[in-house]
Amino acid sequence: MLRKPKIERFNENVLSKYQIYNSILMTLPFDEITNTGVLLPLFSEICEKGYEENKNPSEIVEAFFTKFYDNPEEKDQNDLLFRFIQYIERQVVLFDAIEDAAFPVINNMDGRGTLRSIKEEAEGKNKTAALCEFLERFKVRPVLTAHPTQFYPGPVLGIITDLAKAIRDNDLSNIEKLLAQLGKTPFFKKEKPTPYDEAVSLIWFLENVFYHSVSKIYNYIQNNIFEDVELNNQIVNLGFWPGGDRDGNPFVTSEITLKVAERLRLTILKNYYRDLRKLKRRVTFKVVDKLVGDLEQKIYESIYESPQKPVISAHGMLSELHKIKDILVKEHQSLFVEDVDDLINKVKIFGFYFASLDVRQDSRVHHTVISDIIRESRQLELDIFPDDYEKLSEDEQIAILGKVSGKLNPELFKEEITRSTLESIYAIKEIQKSNGELGSNRYIISNNGSALNVMETFAMIRLCDWKNPSLDVIPLFETVDDLQVADKVMEQLYTDKVYGAHLKKRGNKQTIMLGFSDGTKDGGYLMANWSIYKAKEVLTEVSRKHGIKVVFFDGRGGPPARGGGKTHQFYASLGPTIENEEVQLTVQGQTISSNFGTLDSCQYNLEQLVSSGVVNEVFADEDNILHDIDKSTMQELADISYDAYVKFKQHPKFMPYLEEMSTLKFYAKTNIGSRPSKRGKSDKLNFSDLRAIPFVGSWSQLKQNVPGFYGVGTAIEALEKRGEFERVQSLYKNSAFFRTLLENSMMSLTKSFFKLTAYMKDDPVYGDFWTIIYEEYERSKAMILKVTGDKTLMQNTRSGKASIEIREKIVLPLLTIQQFALRKIQELRREGKTDPKQLEIYEKMVTRSLFGNINASRNSA
């Protein structure tokens, strides 16, 4: 039987079901008011017609109340708008649950990019041996981060999971109950979560999703690709940032770090304990039953009776499981041996740590700490640094930093930042004792721009009673300027005698992190992506020259503007000039729940990442090499787009526009993350202090998505005007990397809707600035379509486009309410009418509207 096209499967399993279940949702009264569900569709219709007639949000809201209400009081009007917000939030949840339920139907779980597909392709091309050799060394590392873009509180995530199951089972009675439960469950958090709260909410995904999906992938590779040969590579290992990411988050302390590490360890032990309980029900044979019972008891004691000092190690558990397996094979015809193998594989993957807890801090903080250590150590006459250290050249300082070591007591220092930074290093050592080295063995330096930044961190670590640290120091290059000197920084480190000796002890392997989010914020879409591509090429070259295996760790956000979009296509397109033995990337916020929130989506998306590495090496395409002429074109496009973006960023209205006309300052009021919304303590908002998430998210809320396309149209048009358009077409034809960039940019353009803010073109202050953005949107759209030869955006991914269109239709009334409230705030302030209560109501309306919009986009920040 022929499989239906993806768009047909989407329409049948998502769109049709949404229409049915949404009609049930609209009949449910969530409070005493019964007509909200009846009025919302009418308001949606007026919004759609209003924008077609070029009305502004205020006129649309006014038209609705004029038509369906008789001169309502302002309070009644606002109350209804708040109830609309609540309903729309729940419509988004319903749509999420339906898409989650339909995931294995919409996506071919055995199709292109899955493990079964690469296995069969390897067999067909006689490359099974090459595939096995590659999988012995290749790894995928998703790193779950605490960045604040997860707008669903824990109870709502639970409802989505249960609702998806009920929809899959067509359990109408349960669906109705869950929708009623959803209506009465609050979305808004009254208090900010602590870093520990964030960790607990993400550990839910580890425990309930990744634990099962990752082991299923490993089992498939072991049983179907390696068969009788034992696989000795994790394939997928997990990273974790909540509780360890100190960059700009004063609430992350060493106590929190230790507490999160313990929670990770106890959670994985509880998962093992549950599996051992199941195994005990099956393995009821003589001798072996006692071994299983004893192991179960040891894990129980390690969780509940001796959590600080486990009575068994991961190595010990593996040894016991292998004994059990040997007896089952030799004496019991291998009965239930596959269950034992499954648990063995899980322990090999997750150890007693579950996910590796990374620690991160800003280079500027490290410099402050080192300066304080130098000052205090002199006063204490510790003789660590020479008296003239500050006057020495950078090379001389690096030489001294490489020699220092000792055992500093954090309590000796008056400055809190020095104490807490040193304590975080001692915390890593504690975690390695309890969870194993993989429990925490990476220290990331954000805003890294020099070898000195790395050596200051390295010296700090060695001064914490750790002369030969079992810890990787990872520089994070973020800005365009930092990316351009990254190879020189690393060459200096590779040739440094002390750091080189450290690398040798770490297996001559260096992880380097590259920041897509801040790179795009700093240099625009094309320049950020191209700068990272070039940096990876030269870093690969310099690392290979010095015999170092470089691993790239990509700091990605959800949307294309922050390195998201079609990530598996991106990795598959890199080619042989970029080291790609591991795929490491951050996953955050609603991207975790949308891409890895269910067993099916998690397995599918992880398999896609594994296959991207296989495609890039085992099935390498000789055409996937960027030749000099195409590199020249790409560089020219990046340079032109960079100039356009920098000019745009330097426009005097740039920051005022974001502050006054967008939702930027409302992100801090959502209580979705423990971290402040900007770096620095200044009341004035500086671009350099602005975090990438609220920056990109604010453009997304405006439905302008500037970071995902600005400068692309200008760059392509510039070459067209010079009569060199065929160069761009040639680049598009020859480069999978460039094709992926344009496809992801098309997603940003598709999610833009300028009619929402068209009223701004007549604004006396910001009209010209809005027009600049709109013209670049139209230019980028036209140029990309001309390059691709497509008639419409995303025409080759119709189901993805259909999903976006439905989501945008659901939140159109929400966006209208948000803009209506923003305009009210602007009017009150411009007229000098600052009635605090009135202002508070409209500010709350804007803040509440953020939730549904972010969740509907699924990758908007």
CSV table of N, CA and C in Angstrom, one decimal, residues 192 663-673 675-678 694 847 850:
chain,number,residue,atom,x,y,z
A,192,LYS,N,9.7,33.7,40.3
A,192,LYS,CA,10.8,33.2,39.4
A,192,LYS,C,11.2,31.8,39.9
A,663,THR,N,8.2,44.0,22.9
A,663,THR,CA,7.9,43.4,24.2
A,663,THR,C,9.2,43.1,25.0
A,664,LEU,N,10.3,43.7,24.5
A,664,LEU,CA,11.7,43.4,25.1
A,664,LEU,C,11.7,43.5,26.6
A,665,LYS,N,11.2,44.6,27.2
A,665,LYS,CA,11.3,44.8,28.6
A,665,LYS,C,10.3,43.9,29.4
A,666,PHE,N,9.4,43.3,28.7
A,666,PHE,CA,8.4,42.5,29.4
A,666,PHE,C,8.9,41.1,29.7
A,667,TYR,N,10.0,40.6,29.0
A,667,TYR,CA,10.5,39.3,29.2
A,667,TYR,C,10.9,39.1,30.7
A,668,ALA,N,11.4,40.1,31.3
A,668,ALA,CA,11.9,39.9,32.7
A,668,ALA,C,10.7,39.7,33.6
A,669,LYS,N,9.5,40.1,33.2
A,669,LYS,CA,8.4,40.0,34.1
A,669,LYS,C,7.6,38.6,34.0
A,670,THR,N,8.1,37.7,33.1
A,670,THR,CA,7.4,36.5,32.9
A,670,THR,C,7.7,35.4,33.9
A,671,ASN,N,8.7,35.6,34.7
A,671,ASN,CA,9.1,34.6,35.7
A,671,ASN,C,9.3,33.2,35.2
A,672,ILE,N,9.9,33.1,34.0
A,672,ILE,CA,10.1,31.8,33.4
A,672,ILE,C,11.5,31.3,33.6
A,673,GLY,N,12.4,32.2,34.0
A,673,GLY,CA,13.8,31.7,34.2
A,673,GLY,C,14.4,32.4,35.4
A,675,ARG,N,17.5,33.4,35.5
A,675,ARG,CA,18.5,34.3,35.1
A,675,ARG,C,18.0,35.7,34.8
A,676,PRO,N,18.7,36.8,35.1
A,676,PRO,CA,18.3,38.1,34.7
A,676,PRO,C,18.2,38.2,33.2
A,677,SER,N,17.4,39.1,32.7
A,677,SER,CA,17.2,39.2,31.2
A,677,SER,C,18.3,39.9,30.5
A,678,LYS,N,19.2,40.6,31.3
A,678,LYS,CA,20.4,41.2,30.6
A,678,LYS,C,21.6,41.1,31.6
A,694,PRO,N,15.9,37.4,24.8
A,694,PRO,CA,14.9,38.5,24.7
A,694,PRO,C,15.1,39.3,23.4
A,847,THR,N,2.5,41.1,29.0
A,847,THR,CA,3.2,40.0,29.6
A,847,THR,C,2.5,38.6,29.4
A,850,LEU,N,2.7,36.9,26.0
A,850,LEU,CA,4.0,36.4,25.6
A,850,LEU,C,4.0,34.8,25.5
